Every structure is written in C-alpha cells, then in structure tokens.
mmCIF file of C-alpha atoms and ligand atoms in Angstrom:
data_model
loop_
_atom_site.group_PDB
_atom_site.id
_atom_site.type_symbol
_atom_site.label_atom_id
_atom_site.label_comp_id
_atom_site.label_asym_id
_atom_site.label_seq_id
_atom_site.Cartn_x
_atom_site.Cartn_y
_atom_site.Cartn_z
ATOM 1 C CA MET A 1 -39.187 2.201 -28.610
ATOM 2 C CA ALA A 2 -42.759 1.622 -29.381
ATOM 3 C CA ILE A 3 -45.913 2.995 -27.917
ATOM 4 C CA PHE A 4 -48.783 0.642 -27.468
ATOM 5 C CA ARG A 5 -52.182 1.472 -26.273
ATOM 6 C CA ASP A 6 -51.707 -0.523 -23.118
ATOM 7 C CA GLY A 7 -48.392 0.914 -22.064
ATOM 8 C CA LEU A 8 -45.030 2.508 -22.701
ATOM 9 C CA PHE A 9 -42.235 0.206 -23.817
ATOM 10 C CA PHE A 10 -38.600 1.066 -23.643
ATOM 11 C CA TRP A 11 -35.479 -1.058 -24.146
ATOM 12 C CA GLY A 12 -37.751 -4.047 -24.691
ATOM 13 C CA GLU A 13 -39.417 -3.646 -21.317
ATOM 14 C CA MET A 14 -42.677 -2.129 -20.304
ATOM 15 C CA MET A 15 -42.128 1.163 -18.488
ATOM 16 C CA ASN A 16 -44.477 1.785 -15.677
ATOM 17 C CA SER A 17 -43.844 4.098 -12.773
ATOM 18 C CA GLU A 18 -42.299 1.293 -10.655
ATOM 19 C CA LYS A 19 -39.866 0.399 -13.355
ATOM 20 C CA LEU A 20 -39.034 4.014 -14.073
ATOM 21 C CA LYS A 21 -38.239 4.617 -10.395
ATOM 22 C CA GLU A 22 -35.800 1.688 -10.463
ATOM 23 C CA THR A 23 -34.250 2.964 -13.660
ATOM 24 C CA LEU A 24 -33.777 6.375 -12.082
ATOM 25 C CA SER A 25 -31.789 4.965 -9.183
ATOM 26 C CA GLU A 26 -29.740 2.808 -11.545
ATOM 27 C CA ALA A 27 -28.958 5.871 -13.626
ATOM 28 C CA LEU A 28 -27.865 7.816 -10.541
ATOM 29 C CA ALA A 29 -25.662 4.908 -9.434
ATOM 30 C CA GLU A 30 -24.037 4.682 -12.862
ATOM 31 C CA ALA A 31 -23.324 8.398 -12.796
ATOM 32 C CA ARG A 32 -21.739 8.068 -9.353
ATOM 33 C CA VAL A 33 -19.314 5.295 -10.332
ATOM 34 C CA ALA A 34 -18.384 6.523 -13.791
ATOM 35 C CA PRO A 35 -14.560 6.576 -13.618
ATOM 36 C CA ASP A 36 -13.954 9.411 -16.053
ATOM 37 C CA ILE A 37 -15.554 12.061 -18.230
ATOM 38 C CA GLU A 38 -16.039 9.613 -21.052
ATOM 39 C CA GLY A 39 -17.942 7.306 -18.732
ATOM 40 C CA LEU A 40 -20.166 10.197 -17.599
ATOM 41 C CA GLU A 41 -20.929 11.022 -21.195
ATOM 42 C CA HIS A 42 -22.066 7.459 -21.815
ATOM 43 C CA VAL A 43 -24.482 7.714 -18.920
ATOM 44 C CA ARG A 44 -25.790 11.033 -20.185
ATOM 45 C CA ILE A 45 -26.380 9.730 -23.714
ATOM 46 C CA LYS A 46 -28.022 6.559 -22.433
ATOM 47 C CA TYR A 47 -30.592 8.361 -20.276
ATOM 48 C CA LEU A 48 -30.806 11.977 -21.419
ATOM 49 C CA GLY A 49 -29.526 11.857 -25.008
ATOM 50 C CA ARG A 50 -31.662 12.467 -28.059
ATOM 51 C CA LYS A 51 -32.310 8.743 -28.514
ATOM 52 C CA GLY A 52 -32.118 8.005 -24.810
ATOM 53 C CA LEU A 53 -34.658 7.120 -22.187
ATOM 54 C CA LEU A 54 -35.943 10.547 -21.217
ATOM 55 C CA PRO A 55 -37.128 11.795 -24.642
ATOM 56 C CA GLY A 56 -38.747 8.398 -25.216
ATOM 57 C CA VAL A 57 -40.655 8.600 -21.970
ATOM 58 C CA MET A 58 -41.707 12.175 -22.672
ATOM 59 C CA LYS A 59 -42.946 11.231 -26.100
ATOM 60 C CA GLY A 60 -44.881 8.267 -24.749
ATOM 61 C CA LEU A 61 -46.600 10.204 -21.972
ATOM 62 C CA GLY A 62 -49.445 11.336 -24.212
ATOM 63 C CA GLY A 63 -50.456 7.748 -24.920
ATOM 64 C CA LEU A 64 -50.777 6.803 -21.257
ATOM 65 C CA PRO A 65 -53.999 6.706 -19.293
ATOM 66 C CA PRO A 66 -54.386 10.043 -17.489
ATOM 67 C CA ALA A 67 -54.107 8.390 -14.075
ATOM 68 C CA GLU A 68 -50.595 7.178 -14.843
ATOM 69 C CA ARG A 69 -49.520 10.142 -16.867
ATOM 70 C CA GLY A 70 -49.017 12.491 -13.877
ATOM 71 C CA GLU A 71 -46.824 10.055 -11.951
ATOM 72 C CA MET A 72 -44.723 9.194 -14.984
ATOM 73 C CA GLY A 73 -44.348 12.867 -15.852
ATOM 74 C CA LYS A 74 -43.045 13.640 -12.364
ATOM 75 C CA LEU A 75 -40.554 10.786 -12.550
ATOM 76 C CA ALA A 76 -39.370 11.858 -15.964
ATOM 77 C CA ASN A 77 -38.761 15.336 -14.554
ATOM 78 C CA ARG A 78 -36.777 13.931 -11.663
ATOM 79 C CA LEU A 79 -34.705 11.914 -14.094
ATOM 80 C CA LYS A 80 -33.914 15.079 -15.965
ATOM 81 C CA THR A 81 -33.074 17.276 -12.965
ATOM 82 C CA GLU A 82 -31.535 14.780 -10.525
ATOM 83 C CA LEU A 83 -29.498 12.872 -13.072
ATOM 84 C CA GLY A 84 -28.638 16.015 -15.008
ATOM 85 C CA GLY A 85 -27.491 17.718 -11.786
ATOM 86 C CA LEU A 86 -25.440 14.766 -10.673
ATOM 87 C CA LEU A 87 -23.758 14.457 -14.069
ATOM 88 C CA ASP A 88 -22.807 18.144 -14.010
ATOM 89 C CA GLN A 89 -21.474 17.883 -10.492
ATOM 90 C CA ARG A 90 -19.405 14.760 -11.234
ATOM 91 C CA ARG A 91 -18.026 16.306 -14.388
ATOM 92 C CA GLU A 92 -16.810 19.289 -12.393
ATOM 93 C CA GLU A 93 -15.272 17.027 -9.785
ATOM 94 C CA LEU A 94 -13.484 14.949 -12.379
ATOM 95 C CA GLU A 95 -12.220 17.963 -14.228
ATOM 96 C CA SER A 96 -10.767 19.577 -11.122
ATOM 97 C CA GLY A 97 -9.972 16.459 -9.093
ATOM 98 C CA ALA A 98 -6.955 14.215 -9.031
ATOM 99 C CA MET A 99 -8.481 11.354 -10.967
ATOM 100 C CA GLY A 100 -10.049 13.613 -13.548
ATOM 101 C CA ASN A 101 -7.924 13.878 -16.605
ATOM 102 C CA VAL A 102 -5.586 11.041 -15.847
ATOM 103 C CA SER A 103 -6.113 8.230 -18.224
ATOM 104 C CA PHE A 104 -4.520 5.193 -16.686
ATOM 105 C CA ASP A 105 -3.076 2.548 -18.951
ATOM 106 C CA PHE A 106 -3.699 -0.748 -17.193
ATOM 107 C CA THR A 107 -1.549 -2.606 -19.701
ATOM 108 C CA LEU A 108 1.657 -0.875 -18.604
ATOM 109 C CA PRO A 109 4.005 -3.044 -16.539
ATOM 110 C CA GLY A 110 3.715 -2.301 -12.794
ATOM 111 C CA ALA A 111 6.399 -0.834 -10.551
ATOM 112 C CA TRP A 112 8.638 -3.654 -9.295
ATOM 113 C CA HIS A 113 9.214 -3.764 -5.554
ATOM 114 C CA ALA A 114 11.812 -6.434 -4.887
ATOM 115 C CA ALA A 115 11.260 -8.486 -1.752
ATOM 116 C CA GLY A 116 14.013 -7.984 0.808
ATOM 117 C CA THR A 117 16.260 -10.681 2.199
ATOM 118 C CA ARG A 118 17.032 -11.485 5.804
ATOM 119 C CA HIS A 119 20.237 -9.900 7.031
ATOM 120 C CA PRO A 120 22.750 -12.596 8.032
ATOM 121 C CA ILE A 121 22.782 -11.258 11.611
ATOM 122 C CA ALA A 122 18.991 -11.435 11.860
ATOM 123 C CA ARG A 123 19.118 -14.844 10.245
ATOM 124 C CA VAL A 124 21.551 -16.288 12.800
ATOM 125 C CA ILE A 125 19.500 -14.829 15.665
ATOM 126 C CA GLU A 126 16.216 -16.168 14.299
ATOM 127 C CA ASP A 127 17.676 -19.587 13.513
ATOM 128 C CA ALA A 128 19.236 -19.778 16.987
ATOM 129 C CA ALA A 129 15.921 -18.820 18.583
ATOM 130 C CA ALA A 130 14.210 -21.602 16.632
ATOM 131 C CA ILE A 131 16.866 -24.164 17.605
ATOM 132 C CA PHE A 132 16.791 -23.279 21.302
ATOM 133 C CA ALA A 133 12.991 -23.166 21.233
ATOM 134 C CA ARG A 134 13.076 -26.883 20.453
ATOM 135 C CA LEU A 135 14.922 -27.357 23.769
ATOM 136 C CA GLY A 136 12.338 -25.284 25.655
ATOM 137 C CA PHE A 137 14.170 -21.946 25.671
ATOM 138 C CA THR A 138 12.206 -18.736 25.260
ATOM 139 C CA VAL A 139 13.604 -15.366 24.165
ATOM 140 C CA ALA A 140 14.145 -12.468 26.598
ATOM 141 C CA GLN A 141 15.507 -9.041 25.819
ATOM 142 C CA GLY A 142 16.992 -6.170 27.783
ATOM 143 C CA PRO A 143 17.935 -2.557 27.067
ATOM 144 C CA ASP A 144 21.154 -1.464 25.340
ATOM 145 C CA VAL A 145 21.666 1.188 28.042
ATOM 146 C CA GLU A 146 22.382 -0.802 31.161
ATOM 147 C CA THR A 147 23.328 -0.102 34.754
ATOM 148 C CA ALA A 148 26.891 -0.755 35.848
ATOM 149 C CA TYR A 149 25.363 -2.914 38.556
ATOM 150 C CA ARG A 150 23.752 -5.379 36.149
ATOM 151 C CA ASN A 151 26.515 -5.272 33.538
ATOM 152 C CA PHE A 152 29.335 -5.843 36.045
ATOM 153 C CA GLU A 153 28.658 -5.977 39.777
ATOM 154 C CA ALA A 154 25.755 -8.425 39.811
ATOM 155 C CA LEU A 155 27.806 -10.570 37.443
ATOM 156 C CA ASN A 156 30.505 -10.808 40.096
ATOM 157 C CA THR A 157 32.851 -8.526 38.171
ATOM 158 C CA PRO A 158 34.815 -6.412 40.665
ATOM 159 C CA ASP A 159 35.207 -2.721 39.954
ATOM 160 C CA TYR A 160 38.950 -3.051 39.457
ATOM 161 C CA HIS A 161 38.344 -5.454 36.560
ATOM 162 C CA PRO A 162 39.892 -4.100 33.330
ATOM 163 C CA SER A 163 36.613 -4.368 31.399
ATOM 164 C CA LEU A 164 35.255 -1.466 33.470
ATOM 165 C CA ASP A 165 37.992 0.744 32.130
ATOM 166 C CA GLU A 166 37.194 3.833 30.070
ATOM 167 C CA GLN A 167 39.280 2.199 27.376
ATOM 168 C CA ASP A 168 36.934 -0.742 27.119
ATOM 169 C CA THR A 169 33.448 0.487 27.860
ATOM 170 C CA PHE A 170 31.221 3.296 26.621
ATOM 171 C CA TRP A 171 30.205 5.035 29.847
ATOM 172 C CA LEU A 172 27.358 7.523 29.861
ATOM 173 C CA GLU A 173 27.381 10.681 31.960
ATOM 174 C CA SER A 174 24.553 9.258 34.052
ATOM 175 C CA GLY A 175 26.845 6.490 35.287
ATOM 176 C CA ASP A 176 25.045 3.928 33.154
ATOM 177 C CA LEU A 177 26.761 2.367 30.158
ATOM 178 C CA LEU A 178 26.197 0.767 26.787
ATOM 179 C CA ARG A 179 26.140 -2.891 27.743
ATOM 180 C CA THR A 180 29.373 -4.685 26.912
ATOM 181 C CA GLN A 181 27.682 -8.092 26.822
ATOM 182 C CA THR A 182 24.188 -9.613 26.881
ATOM 183 C CA SER A 183 24.926 -11.189 30.279
ATOM 184 C CA PRO A 184 23.106 -8.411 32.234
ATOM 185 C CA VAL A 185 19.858 -9.741 30.762
ATOM 186 C CA GLN A 186 20.521 -12.911 32.815
ATOM 187 C CA ILE A 187 20.353 -10.692 35.877
ATOM 188 C CA ARG A 188 17.145 -9.024 34.684
ATOM 189 C CA VAL A 189 15.482 -12.384 34.040
ATOM 190 C CA MET A 190 16.527 -13.812 37.422
ATOM 191 C CA GLU A 191 15.497 -10.635 39.260
ATOM 192 C CA SER A 192 12.018 -10.895 37.827
ATOM 193 C CA THR A 193 11.352 -14.656 37.707
ATOM 194 C CA GLN A 194 11.882 -17.770 39.753
ATOM 195 C CA PRO A 195 13.492 -21.000 38.478
ATOM 196 C CA PRO A 196 13.120 -23.092 36.414
ATOM 197 C CA ILE A 197 14.448 -20.688 33.793
ATOM 198 C CA ARG A 198 15.405 -21.427 30.205
ATOM 199 C CA VAL A 199 16.025 -18.307 28.111
ATOM 200 C CA ILE A 200 18.212 -17.019 25.363
ATOM 201 C CA THR A 201 18.740 -13.275 25.135
ATOM 202 C CA PRO A 202 19.965 -12.071 21.762
ATOM 203 C CA GLY A 203 20.944 -8.430 21.402
ATOM 204 C CA ARG A 204 23.374 -5.681 20.541
ATOM 205 C CA CYS A 205 26.474 -4.954 22.629
ATOM 206 C CA TYR A 206 29.095 -2.216 22.605
ATOM 207 C CA ARG A 207 32.799 -2.057 23.315
ATOM 208 C CA ARG A 208 35.481 0.515 22.664
ATOM 209 C CA ASP A 209 37.095 -1.654 20.017
ATOM 210 C CA THR A 210 38.912 -0.257 17.028
ATOM 211 C CA THR A 211 37.178 -1.573 13.943
ATOM 212 C CA ASP A 212 39.089 -4.119 11.905
ATOM 213 C CA ALA A 213 38.245 -7.294 9.979
ATOM 214 C CA THR A 214 37.078 -9.111 13.107
ATOM 215 C CA HIS A 215 36.172 -6.317 15.563
ATOM 216 C CA SER A 216 33.399 -3.766 15.673
ATOM 217 C CA ALA A 217 32.463 -1.303 18.419
ATOM 218 C CA SER A 218 28.884 -2.501 18.091
ATOM 219 C CA PHE A 219 28.122 -6.187 17.645
ATOM 220 C CA HIS A 220 25.630 -8.839 18.704
ATOM 221 C CA GLN A 221 25.609 -11.666 21.201
ATOM 222 C CA ILE A 222 23.274 -14.470 22.088
ATOM 223 C CA GLU A 223 23.228 -15.251 25.776
ATOM 224 C CA GLY A 224 21.744 -18.424 27.210
ATOM 225 C CA LEU A 225 20.663 -19.209 30.770
ATOM 226 C CA TYR A 226 19.314 -22.410 32.243
ATOM 227 C CA VAL A 227 18.522 -22.518 35.971
ATOM 228 C CA ASP A 228 16.831 -25.435 37.719
ATOM 229 C CA THR A 229 17.682 -28.062 40.309
ATOM 230 C CA ARG A 230 20.540 -30.423 39.404
ATOM 231 C CA VAL A 231 21.573 -28.705 36.154
ATOM 232 C CA SER A 232 25.107 -29.891 35.333
ATOM 233 C CA LEU A 233 28.012 -29.197 33.007
ATOM 234 C CA ALA A 234 26.924 -32.294 31.076
ATOM 235 C CA ASP A 235 23.615 -30.540 30.304
ATOM 236 C CA LEU A 236 25.595 -27.554 29.036
ATOM 237 C CA LYS A 237 27.711 -29.757 26.802
ATOM 238 C CA ALA A 238 24.692 -31.580 25.385
ATOM 239 C CA THR A 239 22.905 -28.292 24.775
ATOM 240 C CA MET A 240 25.887 -26.755 22.982
ATOM 241 C CA GLY A 241 26.337 -29.990 20.985
ATOM 242 C CA TYR A 242 22.730 -29.881 19.815
ATOM 243 C CA PHE A 243 23.017 -26.213 18.903
ATOM 244 C CA ALA A 244 26.296 -26.834 17.009
ATOM 245 C CA ARG A 245 24.771 -29.608 14.883
ATOM 246 C CA GLU A 246 21.564 -27.704 14.174
ATOM 247 C CA MET A 247 23.318 -24.435 13.352
ATOM 248 C CA MET A 248 26.427 -25.616 11.508
ATOM 249 C CA GLY A 249 25.649 -29.111 10.243
ATOM 250 C CA PRO A 250 25.116 -32.685 11.472
ATOM 251 C CA GLY A 251 28.814 -33.644 11.617
ATOM 252 C CA VAL A 252 29.843 -30.786 13.925
ATOM 253 C CA GLY A 253 30.992 -31.564 17.478
ATOM 254 C CA VAL A 254 31.931 -29.425 20.492
ATOM 255 C CA ARG A 255 34.836 -29.342 22.877
ATOM 256 C CA PHE A 256 35.300 -27.445 26.137
ATOM 257 C CA ARG A 257 38.532 -25.779 27.198
ATOM 258 C CA PRO A 258 39.013 -24.453 30.736
ATOM 259 C CA HIS A 259 38.712 -20.679 30.960
ATOM 260 C CA PHE A 260 37.737 -17.913 33.363
ATOM 261 C CA PHE A 261 34.676 -15.694 33.543
ATOM 262 C CA PRO A 262 33.764 -13.871 36.766
ATOM 263 C CA PHE A 263 30.130 -14.997 36.601
ATOM 264 C CA THR A 264 30.642 -18.729 36.022
ATOM 265 C CA GLU A 265 32.510 -21.399 37.983
ATOM 266 C CA PRO A 266 33.802 -23.517 36.389
ATOM 267 C CA SER A 267 34.074 -21.582 33.137
ATOM 268 C CA VAL A 268 34.846 -22.891 29.669
ATOM 269 C CA GLU A 269 35.488 -21.779 26.149
ATOM 270 C CA CYS A 270 33.321 -23.777 23.782
ATOM 271 C CA ASP A 271 34.714 -24.652 20.342
ATOM 272 C CA PHE A 272 32.837 -26.211 17.417
ATOM 273 C CA SER A 273 34.654 -28.652 15.169
ATOM 274 C CA CYS A 274 35.192 -27.037 11.771
ATOM 275 C CA HIS A 275 32.118 -27.497 9.562
ATOM 276 C CA VAL A 276 34.197 -26.797 6.442
ATOM 277 C CA CYS A 277 36.979 -29.386 6.780
ATOM 278 C CA ALA A 278 35.344 -31.678 9.378
ATOM 279 C CA GLY A 279 38.229 -30.989 11.750
ATOM 280 C CA LYS A 280 41.067 -31.784 9.353
ATOM 281 C CA GLY A 281 42.333 -28.207 9.228
ATOM 282 C CA CYS A 282 41.617 -25.479 6.706
ATOM 283 C CA ARG A 283 41.710 -21.700 6.348
ATOM 284 C CA VAL A 284 38.370 -21.179 8.121
ATOM 285 C CA CYS A 285 39.574 -22.916 11.310
ATOM 286 C CA LYS A 286 43.114 -21.601 10.865
ATOM 287 C CA PHE A 287 44.291 -25.199 10.418
ATOM 288 C CA SER A 288 43.346 -26.148 13.966
ATOM 289 C CA GLY A 289 40.175 -28.107 13.149
ATOM 290 C CA TRP A 290 38.271 -26.095 15.794
ATOM 291 C CA ILE A 291 36.444 -22.782 15.824
ATOM 292 C CA GLU A 292 36.026 -20.779 19.020
ATOM 293 C CA ILE A 293 32.325 -19.923 19.358
ATOM 294 C CA ALA A 294 31.150 -19.299 22.930
ATOM 295 C CA GLY A 295 32.065 -18.585 26.503
ATOM 296 C CA ALA A 296 30.127 -20.623 29.022
ATOM 297 C CA GLY A 297 30.060 -22.199 32.452
ATOM 298 C CA MET A 298 28.093 -23.011 35.566
ATOM 299 C CA VAL A 299 26.462 -19.921 37.075
ATOM 300 C CA ASP A 300 28.590 -18.715 39.991
ATOM 301 C CA PRO A 301 26.833 -19.053 43.379
ATOM 302 C CA ARG A 302 27.655 -15.390 44.033
ATOM 303 C CA VAL A 303 25.532 -14.403 41.044
ATOM 304 C CA PHE A 304 22.630 -16.439 42.417
ATOM 305 C CA LYS A 305 23.032 -14.644 45.756
ATOM 306 C CA LYS A 306 22.915 -11.246 44.026
ATOM 307 C CA VAL A 307 19.510 -12.014 42.538
ATOM 308 C CA GLY A 308 18.180 -13.565 45.728
ATOM 309 C CA TYR A 309 18.330 -17.224 44.736
ATOM 310 C CA ASP A 310 19.461 -19.884 47.193
ATOM 311 C CA PRO A 311 22.730 -21.263 45.683
ATOM 312 C CA THR A 312 22.336 -24.473 47.672
ATOM 313 C CA ALA A 313 18.937 -25.127 46.060
ATOM 314 C CA VAL A 314 19.510 -24.294 42.392
ATOM 315 C CA THR A 315 22.235 -24.761 39.809
ATOM 316 C CA GLY A 316 22.466 -23.494 36.285
ATOM 317 C CA PHE A 317 24.569 -22.961 33.232
ATOM 318 C CA ALA A 318 25.054 -19.890 31.055
ATOM 319 C CA PHE A 319 26.714 -19.179 27.777
ATOM 320 C CA GLY A 320 27.353 -16.229 25.493
ATOM 321 C CA MET A 321 28.338 -16.226 21.866
ATOM 322 C CA GLY A 322 29.019 -13.712 19.129
ATOM 323 C CA VAL A 323 26.388 -13.554 16.399
ATOM 324 C CA GLU A 324 28.724 -11.974 13.832
ATOM 325 C CA ARG A 325 31.298 -14.675 14.491
ATOM 326 C CA ILE A 326 28.780 -17.435 13.789
ATOM 327 C CA ALA A 327 27.551 -15.663 10.643
ATOM 328 C CA MET A 328 31.126 -15.197 9.411
ATOM 329 C CA VAL A 329 32.225 -18.796 9.845
ATOM 330 C CA LYS A 330 28.916 -20.232 8.658
ATOM 331 C CA TYR A 331 28.645 -18.178 5.479
ATOM 332 C CA GLY A 332 32.355 -17.656 4.818
ATOM 333 C CA ILE A 333 32.271 -13.883 5.328
ATOM 334 C CA PRO A 334 35.891 -12.688 5.484
ATOM 335 C CA ASP A 335 35.388 -9.229 7.052
ATOM 336 C CA ILE A 336 32.948 -8.201 9.808
ATOM 337 C CA ARG A 337 32.479 -4.785 8.165
ATOM 338 C CA MET A 338 30.667 -6.424 5.257
ATOM 339 C CA LEU A 339 27.827 -7.079 7.702
ATOM 340 C CA TYR A 340 27.360 -3.359 8.337
ATOM 341 C CA ASP A 341 28.035 -1.824 4.921
ATOM 342 C CA ASN A 342 24.475 -2.339 3.658
ATOM 343 C CA ASP A 343 25.780 -3.288 0.245
ATOM 344 C CA ILE A 344 22.807 -4.837 -1.521
ATOM 345 C CA ARG A 345 25.060 -6.977 -3.703
ATOM 346 C CA PHE A 346 26.376 -8.629 -0.545
ATOM 347 C CA LEU A 347 23.099 -8.779 1.384
ATOM 348 C CA LYS A 348 20.945 -10.260 -1.337
ATOM 349 C CA GLN A 349 23.020 -13.432 -1.287
ATOM 350 C CA PHE A 350 21.304 -14.353 1.968
ATOM 351 C CA ALA A 351 17.785 -15.073 0.754
HETATM 352 N N1 DAH B 1 29.690 -12.346 28.396
HETATM 353 C C1 DAH B 1 30.845 -13.084 27.928
HETATM 354 C C2 DAH B 1 31.617 -12.229 26.941
HETATM 355 O O1 DAH B 1 31.102 -11.265 26.451
HETATM 356 C C3 DAH B 1 30.416 -14.358 27.265
HETATM 357 C C4 DAH B 1 29.904 -15.319 28.260
HETATM 358 C C5 DAH B 1 30.774 -16.187 28.886
HETATM 359 C C6 DAH B 1 28.579 -15.350 28.624
HETATM 360 C C7 DAH B 1 30.318 -17.090 29.816
HETATM 361 C C8 DAH B 1 28.108 -16.237 29.555
HETATM 362 C C9 DAH B 1 28.998 -17.106 30.139
HETATM 363 O O2 DAH B 1 26.841 -16.302 29.923
HETATM 364 O O3 DAH B 1 28.520 -17.982 31.049
HETATM 365 O O4 DAH B 1 32.746 -12.550 26.648
#
C-alpha cells in the first residue's frame, strides 16, 4: 500500500469511492459463500485484518482531498460494520448449523450404489412388448381385481365350468375375483374400442395352485388380441412364428395342436420348437423337441356378441402365454420359485 498525493492505492489499484463500493460488495459476497469457519477467517483477514484493506483505507484517508474524504470514510465504516456483522452472523450459523464443523474429505471414495438389473419377468414382458410393437400391437392393461363377468361369462365360460370353483379361483367377498387369466382385458379393450384392434395385455394372474417347481398362485401372462375383417388362423400362425423367432432365436418354429378354450373356436395349443436342441430332444423339451408356450385360437363369435361386435363383420385371433414359462425355458431356470425369491445372486445374472 502506498499513499500518493493524487490518490489512495491498494492491492495495486487506485481506490476511489466507486472502487471501494465494488470491493465492499465483493467482500460481502465472499463472506456469504465461505464454506467453513476457516474460509470466513480468510475473508476477515483480507478485509478487516491488521494488514488488510480497512486499516489501509483508514490510514490513507488523511491524504485525500477533503471532498473525497467524507465519502471514503463512510464507505470504510460500512465495510467495518456490514462486513463485520455478516462475518459474525455466518460464524454463528456455521458453528451451530449442520455444515459447520464438518470437514468433508473430498478425496475419500464415494458410496457405491450398484445399478439394478431387469428382473427376468420384466425382461420377458418388455421384450415381448417390443417384438409385438413391430407388428403394430400396442399394450393395454387391466386390473388384478376383476368381475366374474369379464373373467368368465363374457369369455363364454359357463358358470358350471370347473375354473369357477372355489378350489381354483380366489373369490373376494364382493363377488369379484383375482383374475385367473389376462383374457378379461380382451373384454375391456373390446368394450371400449372398435376394430381394428391389435393389443397385447401383459399382467399378473392368480390361481389357487399349490406352489411347486412349475406352479405359483401368482404368475404372469401375456394376452394378445387381433380383431379386424378377414383375420385368419394363418395370421395367428405367422404372428406366433415371428414372436417365437424374435424371442427364442432365429431357428425356432411353431406348431399348432387342436385344443379347447371356451372363448376361441377353433382353439389350439401353440408349441415352439426347442431352442436348445433345435428339436432333436433334450432335457429342456423333455426329449420331445417341442415346448408348450401358449393357448390360442380364433375369437368365438359368442365373445364378439357379448361386447357388441357383429360376428358376421369381424374376425380375430387371441392368444395367452405364461411369462414365467418363457423366462424359465429361455434362461434355463429350473424352478419357478427362483423368480420370486429376490435372491440378488440369482437376479444379477440378468443384466
Ligand atoms: N387364458 C388362457 C389360459 O389362461 C390362455 C389363452 C388361451 C388365452 C387361448 C387366449 C386364448 O387369449 O385365445 O389358459
């Protein structure tokens, strides 16, 4: 610091009242952002300390022209009281506050949060949605608690059918039930939209099954529904063939076996050729070369009538398949319970 006749110099710069005003606001800002007590002390020493700005300014005041002296004196006072006050206040805050005495070591390794993996069930559902999306199918969902009407009656399932039995279905006191299949979502979609329809409806289903290696009282299905004019069984077979190749591998084929479902006529069971042995026979396909994957068929005209469609104007196919079953054969999972155990060692294999 040096005092010249024509002005007051500090930190290599001439201090006039403009400059001092700026410096005051800088000082206040520095005091506000100082992260800890040590930082505050630096600010104090820099501006108010014995060799700091304030004593320098005070000393230099006498050498200034009287016109400037008053203004500079006032500013110097403000520096002392405003900055001094702020420093005291911040010190108190830091001492009592959460950040105060904590000294944080930025060189310590951080806490490791491992990224999760997709659950095989979610993975099959998402992959299926992507595959069917390429064929123009969108995804629809319905509630787990369903009416008996949509779960059975609208699907042409008479009330003497064994699946309505207490032994097979979780009935609620209200008369509703936990849906035994995703097929009631077909009804919901048709009740609320007009053809053409192309949807898949993945979701959770419930049956009074005793848990074993291949059964669970709660499981997942993916339902499909295609309604338009002139939809045929050939369209169903081509659709299932495309899905089989995309889901299980390019060499996989499909076959249909005659079957019965109340809501389709004709009905089929759809098998995929074994992706492990290419149909030669192995443990996965129980030496048959084929793996049973889905139930399917042409939507029964009675179902169309229930939802108010004209069965002479539209045709359609539907299918339903077990998500766990696909996951198990695709990834070689020997026991369905492994999918529900939440054992990280098992789950993290499905990145
Ligand atoms: N809902 C049937 C079941 O749970 C599967 C099924 C079969 C769904 C044929 C369909 C279908 O949509 O057309 O066993």
